[in-house]
Coordinates of C-alpha atoms in Angstrom, one line a residue:
M1 CA 0.4 0.1 -0.1
P2 CA 2.5 2.8 0.9
E3 CA 4.5 1.6 -2.5
D4 CA 1.0 2.1 -4.7
T5 CA 0.5 5.8 -2.6
K6 CA 4.4 6.8 -3.7
G7 CA 3.3 6.1 -7.1
K8 CA 0.3 8.4 -7.3
K9 CA 2.2 10.7 -5.8
E10 CA 4.9 10.5 -7.8
A11 CA 2.3 10.3 -11.2
E12 CA 0.3 13.2 -10.1
S13 CA 3.8 15.4 -9.4
K14 CA 4.6 14.6 -13.2
D15 CA 1.4 15.7 -14.1
V16 CA 1.8 18.7 -12.5
E17 CA 5.4 18.9 -14.3
M18 CA 3.6 18.6 -17.9
K19 CA 1.3 21.1 -17.2
D20 CA 3.2 23.9 -16.3
A21 CA 5.8 23.1 -19.0
D22 CA 2.7 22.9 -21.6
E23 CA 1.4 26.6 -19.9
K24 CA 4.9 27.9 -20.3
K25 CA 5.1 27.0 -23.8
D26 CA 1.6 28.6 -24.7
K27 CA 2.6 31.3 -23.1
E28 CA 6.0 31.8 -25.3
G29 CA 4.0 31.0 -28.4
K30 CA 1.7 33.7 -27.3
D31 CA 4.3 35.7 -27.0
A32 CA 6.0 35.6 -30.0
K33 CA 2.3 35.0 -32.0
K34 CA 1.9 38.7 -30.4
E35 CA 5.5 40.0 -31.6
K36 CA 5.0 38.9 -35.1
E37 CA 1.2 40.9 -35.1
E38 CA 2.7 43.8 -33.6
P39 CA 3.7 46.4 -37.0
P40 CA 7.0 48.1 -36.6
P41 CA 6.9 51.7 -34.9
K42 CA 5.6 54.1 -37.6
T43 CA 7.4 57.4 -38.7
P44 CA 5.2 60.4 -37.5
R45 CA 3.0 61.7 -39.7
T46 CA 4.7 65.2 -39.1
R47 CA 7.9 64.3 -39.6
L48 CA 7.0 62.3 -42.4
K49 CA 5.7 65.4 -43.8
Q50 CA 8.4 67.4 -43.0
M51 CA 11.1 65.0 -44.8
I52 CA 8.7 65.2 -47.9
L53 CA 8.7 68.4 -47.9
L54 CA 12.6 69.1 -47.4
E55 CA 13.1 66.5 -50.2
T56 CA 10.8 68.3 -52.9
I57 CA 12.4 71.5 -52.0
A58 CA 15.8 70.1 -52.3
Q59 CA 15.1 68.3 -55.8
N60 CA 14.1 72.5 -56.7
L61 CA 17.1 73.8 -55.7
K62 CA 19.4 72.0 -57.7
T63 CA 16.7 71.5 -60.9
I64 CA 17.1 75.3 -60.8
A65 CA 21.3 75.3 -60.7
A66 CA 21.1 72.8 -63.3
G67 CA 18.8 74.5 -65.5
V68 CA 21.1 78.0 -64.6
T69 CA 24.2 76.0 -66.0
A70 CA 22.4 74.9 -68.7
G71 CA 20.5 77.7 -70.0
D72 CA 17.3 76.1 -70.2
P73 CA 14.5 78.5 -69.0
R74 CA 11.5 75.2 -69.5
V75 CA 13.3 73.5 -66.4
M76 CA 12.0 76.5 -64.5
G77 CA 8.2 75.8 -65.4
R78 CA 8.6 72.3 -64.1
V79 CA 9.4 73.7 -60.8
L80 CA 7.1 76.2 -60.1
R81 CA 4.3 73.6 -61.1
S82 CA 5.6 72.1 -57.8
F83 CA 4.1 74.9 -55.7
A84 CA 0.8 73.2 -56.0
Q85 CA 1.8 70.7 -53.6
L86 CA 4.6 72.8 -51.6
R87 CA 1.9 75.3 -50.7
R88 CA 0.0 73.2 -49.0
T89 CA 3.0 71.6 -47.2
M90 CA 5.3 74.9 -46.4
E91 CA 6.0 75.3 -42.6
P92 CA 7.2 78.9 -41.0
E93 CA 10.8 77.1 -39.9
V94 CA 11.4 75.5 -43.4
L95 CA 10.5 78.7 -45.3
K96 CA 12.6 80.9 -42.9
A97 CA 15.7 78.3 -43.5
L98 CA 15.2 78.4 -47.4
L99 CA 15.4 82.2 -47.1
E100 CA 18.5 82.3 -44.8
D101 CA 20.3 80.2 -47.2
S102 CA 19.4 81.5 -50.4
F103 CA 20.8 84.7 -49.1
A104 CA 23.8 83.0 -47.8
G105 CA 26.0 82.6 -51.4
K106 CA 26.2 86.3 -52.6
Y107 CA 26.2 87.6 -55.9
E108 CA 26.9 90.2 -58.0
F109 CA 23.4 91.5 -58.6
V110 CA 23.1 93.1 -55.3
D111 CA 21.0 96.6 -54.7
P112 CA 21.1 97.9 -51.4
A113 CA 17.6 99.5 -52.0
R114 CA 16.1 96.4 -51.9
P115 CA 14.6 94.3 -48.9
N116 CA 17.2 92.6 -46.5
K117 CA 16.9 88.7 -45.6
A118 CA 15.8 90.1 -42.2
Q119 CA 13.0 92.2 -43.2
Y120 CA 11.9 89.1 -45.6
I121 CA 12.3 86.7 -42.3
A122 CA 10.5 89.0 -40.5
A123 CA 7.2 88.5 -43.2
V124 CA 7.1 84.9 -42.6
P125 CA 3.9 84.3 -41.2
P126 CA 3.4 82.1 -38.4
A127 CA 2.5 78.5 -37.9
D128 CA -1.5 77.8 -37.7
V129 CA -1.1 76.4 -33.7
E130 CA 1.2 77.8 -32.2
M131 CA 4.1 75.9 -30.0
T132 CA 4.1 75.5 -26.6
D133 CA 7.1 75.8 -24.4
A134 CA 7.2 71.9 -23.7
D135 CA 7.1 71.5 -28.0
K136 CA 9.9 74.2 -28.1
A137 CA 12.5 72.3 -25.6
K138 CA 12.1 69.1 -27.7
P139 CA 14.7 68.3 -30.1
K140 CA 13.7 68.8 -33.6
E141 CA 12.9 65.7 -35.3
V142 CA 14.2 66.4 -38.6
E143 CA 17.5 68.5 -39.1
I144 CA 16.3 71.2 -41.6
K145 CA 19.1 71.1 -44.3
F146 CA 19.4 72.3 -48.4
P147 CA 22.0 70.5 -50.8
Q148 CA 25.4 72.7 -51.1
L149 CA 25.3 74.3 -54.0
S150 CA 28.2 76.0 -55.6
K151 CA 28.6 80.0 -55.0
P152 CA 27.8 82.6 -55.9
Y153 CA 24.6 81.8 -55.8
P154 CA 22.4 82.5 -59.0
P155 CA 19.4 85.1 -58.8
E156 CA 17.0 82.2 -59.9
L157 CA 17.7 81.1 -55.9
E158 CA 16.7 84.0 -54.2
A159 CA 13.7 84.7 -56.8
Y160 CA 12.7 80.9 -55.5
A161 CA 12.9 81.8 -52.0
V162 CA 10.5 85.1 -51.9
L163 CA 8.0 83.4 -54.4
S164 CA 7.7 81.1 -52.0
L165 CA 7.1 83.8 -49.5
V166 CA 4.7 85.6 -51.4
V167 CA 2.4 82.4 -52.2
K168 CA 2.1 81.9 -48.3
L169 CA 1.0 85.3 -47.5
S170 CA -1.3 85.1 -50.3
D171 CA -2.4 81.7 -49.2
K172 CA -3.0 83.2 -45.4
N173 CA -4.5 86.5 -46.9
E174 CA -1.9 88.7 -45.7
K175 CA -3.1 91.7 -47.9
E176 CA -0.6 94.1 -46.9
K177 CA 2.3 92.0 -46.7
S178 CA 1.8 90.3 -49.6
L179 CA 1.5 93.3 -51.8
E180 CA 4.6 94.6 -50.4
T181 CA 6.9 91.1 -50.8
A182 CA 5.2 91.0 -54.2
S183 CA 6.5 94.5 -54.7
A184 CA 10.1 93.9 -54.2
L185 CA 10.4 91.0 -55.7
V186 CA 8.9 92.1 -59.1
L187 CA 11.0 95.4 -58.6
F188 CA 14.6 93.0 -57.9
L189 CA 13.3 91.0 -61.3
K190 CA 12.9 94.2 -63.1
T191 CA 16.9 94.7 -62.6
L192 CA 17.7 91.5 -64.5
N193 CA 17.3 90.2 -67.8
R194 CA 17.7 86.5 -67.7
R195 CA 15.7 84.1 -69.9
T196 CA 15.4 81.8 -66.9
L197 CA 13.7 84.2 -64.7
D198 CA 10.6 84.9 -67.3
F199 CA 8.9 82.2 -65.5
F200 CA 9.5 83.8 -62.1
N201 CA 8.3 87.1 -63.6
A202 CA 5.1 86.2 -64.9
R203 CA 4.3 84.2 -61.7
A204 CA 5.4 87.3 -59.8
Y205 CA 3.2 89.5 -61.5
F206 CA 0.2 87.6 -60.9
Y207 CA 1.0 87.2 -57.5
L208 CA 1.4 91.1 -57.5
S209 CA -1.8 91.9 -59.4
L210 CA -3.9 89.5 -56.7
A211 CA -2.6 91.4 -54.3
Y212 CA -3.6 94.8 -55.8
E213 CA -7.0 93.3 -56.4
R214 CA -7.5 92.0 -52.9
C215 CA -6.6 95.7 -51.3
G216 CA -9.2 97.3 -53.8
R217 CA -6.6 98.9 -56.0
L218 CA -6.2 96.8 -59.1
S219 CA -6.5 99.9 -60.8
E220 CA -3.5 101.2 -59.8
I221 CA -1.3 98.3 -61.4
R222 CA -2.7 98.7 -64.8
P223 CA -0.4 101.1 -66.2
E224 CA 2.8 98.7 -64.5
L225 CA 1.2 95.5 -66.6
L226 CA 1.1 97.5 -70.0
A227 CA 4.7 97.9 -69.4
A228 CA 5.5 94.7 -68.5
Y229 CA 3.6 93.3 -71.3
R230 CA 5.4 95.4 -73.7
S231 CA 8.9 94.3 -72.2
A232 CA 7.5 90.9 -72.8
C233 CA 6.8 90.8 -76.1
L234 CA 10.1 92.7 -76.8
R235 CA 12.3 89.6 -75.3
H236 CA 9.5 86.9 -76.8
D237 CA 8.8 86.0 -73.4
Q238 CA 5.5 83.9 -74.1
M239 CA 4.5 82.8 -70.8
G240 CA 4.5 86.4 -69.4
Q241 CA 3.0 87.6 -72.5
A242 CA 0.1 84.9 -71.9
T243 CA 0.1 85.7 -68.2
L244 CA 0.2 89.6 -68.3
L245 CA -2.5 89.7 -70.9
N246 CA -5.0 87.6 -69.1
L247 CA -4.4 89.5 -65.9
L248 CA -4.8 93.3 -68.5
L249 CA -8.1 91.4 -69.3
R250 CA -9.2 90.6 -65.8
N251 CA -8.1 94.7 -64.8
Y252 CA -10.4 96.1 -67.4
L253 CA -13.3 93.5 -66.6
A254 CA -13.3 94.3 -63.1
Y255 CA -14.4 98.1 -64.2
N256 CA -16.6 96.8 -66.5
L257 CA -14.5 98.4 -69.4
Y258 CA -15.3 95.9 -72.1
D259 CA -14.4 98.5 -75.4
Q260 CA -10.6 98.9 -73.8
A261 CA -10.6 94.8 -73.5
L262 CA -12.3 94.3 -76.9
K263 CA -9.1 96.6 -78.6
L264 CA -6.6 94.9 -76.6
V265 CA -7.9 91.5 -78.0
S266 CA -7.9 93.4 -81.6
K267 CA -4.6 94.5 -80.9
T268 CA -2.7 91.4 -79.7
S269 CA -2.5 87.7 -79.9
F270 CA -2.5 85.0 -77.7
P271 CA 1.1 82.8 -78.0
E272 CA 1.0 79.5 -79.5
S273 CA 3.0 77.7 -77.3
R274 CA 0.7 78.6 -74.5
P275 CA 0.2 77.1 -71.2
N276 CA -2.9 75.3 -70.7
M277 CA -4.5 77.0 -67.8
Q278 CA -3.6 80.4 -69.2
Y279 CA -5.1 79.3 -72.1
A280 CA -8.9 78.5 -70.4
R281 CA -8.5 81.8 -68.3
Y282 CA -8.0 83.8 -72.2
L283 CA -11.1 81.7 -73.3
F284 CA -13.5 82.6 -70.3
Y285 CA -12.4 86.3 -70.8
I286 CA -13.5 86.0 -74.2
G287 CA -16.5 84.9 -74.0
Q288 CA -17.5 87.5 -71.2
I289 CA -16.5 90.1 -73.8
K290 CA -18.8 88.4 -76.5
A291 CA -21.6 88.1 -74.6
V292 CA -21.8 91.5 -73.2
Q293 CA -21.5 92.5 -77.2
L294 CA -24.1 90.2 -78.0
E295 CA -22.1 87.8 -79.7
Y296 CA -23.5 84.9 -78.3
S297 CA -22.9 82.1 -80.4
D298 CA -19.0 82.9 -80.3
S299 CA -19.2 83.4 -76.1
H300 CA -21.0 79.8 -75.9
S301 CA -18.4 78.3 -77.9
K302 CA -15.3 79.9 -76.3
L303 CA -16.8 79.1 -72.4
M304 CA -17.6 75.3 -73.5
Q305 CA -13.8 75.0 -74.4
A306 CA -12.7 76.8 -71.4
I307 CA -14.2 74.4 -69.3
R308 CA -13.7 71.4 -71.4
K309 CA -9.7 72.9 -70.9
A310 CA -9.9 73.4 -66.8
P311 CA -8.7 70.8 -64.8
Q312 CA -11.2 67.9 -64.7
T313 CA -10.6 66.7 -61.2
A314 CA -13.6 67.7 -59.0
S315 CA -11.7 69.3 -56.6
V316 CA -9.4 71.6 -58.4
A317 CA -9.9 75.0 -59.7
L318 CA -13.8 75.0 -58.5
G319 CA -14.0 78.7 -58.8
F320 CA -13.1 79.4 -62.2
K321 CA -15.3 76.2 -63.7
L322 CA -18.1 77.8 -61.4
A323 CA -17.5 81.1 -63.0
A324 CA -17.6 79.6 -66.6
S325 CA -20.4 77.6 -66.3
K326 CA -23.2 80.3 -64.7
L327 CA -22.2 82.4 -68.1
A328 CA -22.4 79.3 -70.0
I329 CA -26.0 79.1 -68.9
V330 CA -27.1 82.2 -69.5
V331 CA -25.3 82.9 -72.7
E332 CA -26.8 79.5 -73.9
L333 CA -30.5 80.8 -72.9
L334 CA -30.1 83.7 -74.6
M335 CA -29.4 81.6 -77.7
G336 CA -32.6 80.2 -77.3
G337 CA -31.6 77.1 -75.9
I338 CA -31.9 74.8 -72.8
P339 CA -28.9 73.4 -71.3
E340 CA -29.1 69.8 -70.2
R341 CA -30.3 68.9 -67.0
S342 CA -26.9 67.0 -66.1
F343 CA -25.0 70.2 -66.3
F344 CA -27.0 71.3 -63.3
M345 CA -26.5 68.1 -61.2
Q346 CA -22.7 68.3 -61.0
K347 CA -21.9 67.2 -57.2
E348 CA -19.0 69.7 -56.8
L349 CA -21.5 72.7 -58.2
K350 CA -24.7 71.3 -57.7
E351 CA -25.7 73.8 -54.8
Q352 CA -24.0 76.7 -56.4
L353 CA -26.0 76.7 -59.9
R354 CA -29.4 76.4 -57.9
P355 CA -30.3 79.9 -58.2
Y356 CA -29.4 79.4 -62.3
Y357 CA -31.3 76.5 -62.5
A358 CA -34.6 78.3 -61.3
I359 CA -33.9 81.1 -64.3
T360 CA -34.0 77.9 -66.5
Q361 CA -37.1 76.7 -65.5
A362 CA -38.7 79.6 -65.7
V363 CA -37.4 80.5 -69.3
R364 CA -38.1 77.1 -70.2
S365 CA -41.8 77.4 -68.7
G366 CA -42.7 80.9 -70.3
D367 CA -43.6 82.1 -66.9
L368 CA -42.7 85.7 -66.6
H369 CA -43.8 86.1 -62.8
A370 CA -41.6 83.2 -61.8
F371 CA -39.0 84.9 -63.8
K372 CA -39.9 88.0 -62.1
E373 CA -39.7 86.7 -58.2
C374 CA -36.6 84.8 -59.1
T375 CA -34.8 87.5 -60.6
K376 CA -36.1 89.4 -57.5
T377 CA -35.0 86.6 -54.9
Y378 CA -31.3 86.3 -56.2
E379 CA -30.4 89.7 -57.5
A380 CA -27.4 90.4 -55.2
L381 CA -26.0 87.1 -56.6
F382 CA -26.3 87.8 -60.1
K383 CA -24.6 91.3 -59.3
K384 CA -22.1 89.5 -58.0
D385 CA -21.7 87.4 -60.5
K386 CA -22.2 90.1 -63.3
T387 CA -24.4 88.4 -65.0
L388 CA -27.7 90.4 -63.7
T389 CA -27.6 92.2 -67.2
L390 CA -27.4 89.4 -69.6
I391 CA -30.2 88.0 -67.0
N392 CA -32.3 91.3 -67.5
R393 CA -31.9 90.5 -71.9
L394 CA -33.6 87.2 -70.8
R395 CA -37.2 88.6 -70.4
Y396 CA -38.0 88.7 -74.1
N397 CA -37.1 84.9 -73.9
V398 CA -39.5 84.4 -71.3
I399 CA -42.2 86.1 -73.1
K400 CA -41.5 84.2 -76.7
T401 CA -41.7 81.0 -74.8
G402 CA -44.9 82.3 -73.4
L403 CA -46.0 83.2 -76.6
R404 CA -45.2 80.0 -78.4
S405 CA -47.3 77.9 -76.0
I406 CA -50.4 80.6 -76.0
S407 CA -50.3 80.3 -79.7
L408 CA -50.4 76.4 -79.7
A409 CA -53.0 76.2 -77.5
Y410 CA -55.0 78.9 -78.8
S411 CA -56.4 79.6 -82.2
K412 CA -57.9 82.7 -81.2
I413 CA -57.8 84.5 -78.2
S414 CA -57.7 88.2 -76.8
L415 CA -55.1 90.7 -76.0
Q416 CA -56.4 91.0 -72.3
D417 CA -55.9 87.6 -71.8
I418 CA -52.4 87.2 -73.4
C419 CA -51.8 90.5 -71.1
T420 CA -53.1 88.5 -68.3
K421 CA -51.2 85.4 -69.0
L422 CA -47.7 86.9 -69.4
G423 CA -48.3 89.6 -66.7
L424 CA -48.2 92.3 -69.1
E425 CA -48.7 95.9 -68.3
S426 CA -51.7 96.9 -70.9
P427 CA -52.8 95.1 -74.1
Q428 CA -50.8 97.5 -75.9
D429 CA -47.9 96.1 -74.8
A430 CA -49.0 92.9 -75.4
A431 CA -49.8 93.7 -78.9
G432 CA -46.3 95.4 -79.2
V433 CA -44.9 92.1 -77.8
V434 CA -47.2 89.9 -80.4
A435 CA -46.2 91.9 -83.8
K436 CA -42.8 91.5 -82.7
A437 CA -42.6 87.9 -82.5
V438 CA -44.8 87.6 -85.2
V439 CA -41.7 89.6 -87.4
D440 CA -39.4 87.3 -86.1
G441 CA -41.3 84.3 -86.8
V442 CA -41.7 83.1 -83.5
I443 CA -45.6 82.3 -84.2
D444 CA -47.6 82.5 -87.3
A445 CA -50.5 84.5 -86.1
T446 CA -52.4 87.7 -87.2
I447 CA -53.2 90.9 -85.1
D448 CA -56.8 91.8 -85.3
Y449 CA -56.7 95.8 -83.9
D450 CA -60.4 96.5 -84.2
Q451 CA -61.8 93.5 -82.3
Q452 CA -58.5 93.3 -79.9
F453 CA -57.4 89.8 -80.3
V454 CA -54.7 87.2 -81.8
K455 CA -55.6 84.4 -84.2
S456 CA -53.4 81.8 -85.1
N457 CA -52.7 80.2 -88.6
Q458 CA -53.3 76.8 -89.2
K459 CA -49.9 74.9 -89.6
L460 CA -49.4 73.0 -92.3
D461 CA -47.8 69.7 -91.6
L462 CA -43.9 69.6 -92.3
Y463 CA -43.8 65.7 -93.6
H464 CA -46.3 67.4 -96.9
S465 CA -43.0 70.1 -97.6
C466 CA -39.7 69.0 -99.0
E467 CA -37.9 70.5 -95.6
P468 CA -37.1 66.3 -94.5
Q469 CA -35.4 65.5 -98.0
K470 CA -33.4 68.6 -97.6
A471 CA -32.3 68.0 -93.8
L472 CA -31.5 64.3 -95.0
H473 CA -29.7 65.7 -97.9
K474 CA -27.7 67.8 -95.7
R475 CA -26.7 65.1 -93.0
I476 CA -26.0 62.5 -96.0
A477 CA -23.6 65.3 -97.8
F478 CA -22.0 65.5 -94.0
C479 CA -21.4 62.3 -94.1
L480 CA -19.8 61.6 -97.3
Q481 CA -17.7 64.9 -96.6
M482 CA -16.2 63.0 -93.4
H483 CA -15.7 59.8 -95.2
N484 CA -13.7 61.8 -98.6
D485 CA -11.4 64.0 -95.5
A486 CA -10.8 60.5 -93.7
V487 CA -9.8 58.9 -97.0
K488 CA -8.0 62.0 -97.5
A489 CA -5.6 61.5 -94.5
M490 CA -4.9 58.2 -94.4
A491 CA -0.9 57.6 -93.5
Y492 CA 0.1 53.9 -94.6
P493 CA 3.9 52.9 -93.3
D494 CA 6.5 52.5 -95.3
E495 CA 7.6 48.7 -96.3
N496 CA 11.4 50.1 -96.1
D497 CA 9.9 51.1 -91.8
N498 CA 9.1 47.4 -91.0
K499 CA 12.7 46.3 -90.8
D500 CA 14.1 48.2 -88.4
A501 CA 10.8 48.8 -86.6
E502 CA 11.4 48.6 -82.6
D503 CA 9.6 46.2 -80.4
P504 CA 6.1 46.3 -79.4
E505 CA 6.4 46.2 -76.0
E506 CA 9.2 49.0 -76.2
K507 CA 6.8 51.0 -78.4
R508 CA 4.4 51.0 -75.6
E509 CA 6.9 51.7 -72.9
R510 CA 7.7 55.0 -74.8
E511 CA 4.2 55.8 -75.4
K512 CA 3.6 55.8 -72.0
R513 CA 6.7 57.9 -71.1
E514 CA 5.5 60.5 -73.1
L515 CA 1.9 60.7 -72.1
A516 CA 3.6 60.9 -68.7
N517 CA 5.8 63.9 -69.8
I518 CA 2.3 65.6 -71.6
E519 CA 0.1 65.3 -68.5
D520 CA 3.1 66.7 -66.2
E521 CA 3.4 69.7 -68.9
E522 CA -0.5 70.4 -68.2
G523 CA -0.8 69.6 -64.8
G524 CA 0.3 71.7 -61.9
D525 CA -0.7 75.5 -62.6
D526 CA -3.9 75.0 -61.3
D527 CA -3.5 78.0 -58.9
M528 CA -3.0 80.6 -61.6
I529 CA -6.8 79.9 -62.5
I530 CA -9.0 82.5 -60.3

């Protein structure tokens, strides 16, 4: 018996030891799984942003230095297109360090009358969130350091640094500081005649004009813009010509000087190698001038081109697309057409286009009461958009639509009833409106002035005439002409070219690179659209 109890105790102790060992193994396995599941510590988001910002600026500085050495001004355009990204991530500490570094290497173009480094650094706006004493005491996560370039630094580096400051001040809506800094930059660039500074010069004038506009002194800069445009033409600076021409048109249209703007357009020509964003703005201004000059077809064509050439990304250049869309809607209504419903249903523009949708509904239904009420309700908005004059011209279009509906519904109706239905003041006004509509061919009717009624003439069936045959012939002729043009334009590869043809895979890669380069050339200049 004692031996049995001893055996049992030994077995129990072995079981306990086995359980303890199994539990330890399970714990070790769980710990190992947790270690595998836990991701490595991530880089803080702010630190990552700052690293990307510093890398972008460093790359831009190297690109500028290489472009100056090679004498290639097109490289500067690529640098300026990066401002779309930098303006959102630029930090005050980095901007101050950039200004400090750009003034470190002195060059031969020094004017004692210009602002010095300390004045520029003092103009840097503070951060959105002020740093506490504890944050200041913490060591910097990323060292702010720029590439070491050969000295003396070219003036392009200073122009890049000061332009970054101007963009930051403009985004912060620092009106006076932005005006002062942009004026100093323009004065500095005037003293230099370097083709590598043309892009910086154009962008500097853009922000200078914007600063004057925000300060309510836009007319003061007009003589300077005219002189700068003349200089750009003499220097064959196409970027400067495009930018300054748009700034002059904007200046004239801001003060309703449509005749002067039209004369400027007739005496100048937009550069052929035009930037896409500047050309979109130019088309918009031309459409605005043509609309006031009663050339609605040309105006609508220009405005639709401007909308198509604007950035198609939903969140980019919303203000420009909204202004162009509003004007295009009114011009199409003045042409006698009705914009498509999908035009008003764009997600990013739907709410802002609601008043213009109400106007369109009133014109479409021919309801003069609804038109007057809508115009009165949104009068302040239409004045702000500068479309109130054009919308007042729509009154006759509303009356024409109403008369057309009345003519189809009634074979005979009195002038008093027409006056009541259209909301006119007297039967004499109704008689004048109906007479004009008959002359314009809107309705086919006769007016009996003795008995004061309008009688609609019986309409003949269109299909008993030659009109359908003429329309079909016109369409067939168009299709045949298009077929002939396509055949003439066809080009076949030469037999000798097939021998040295490149590999299809290499051809696809080359086309992809060319497409990427084209997109890079067209994009990134969205901040120039306002």
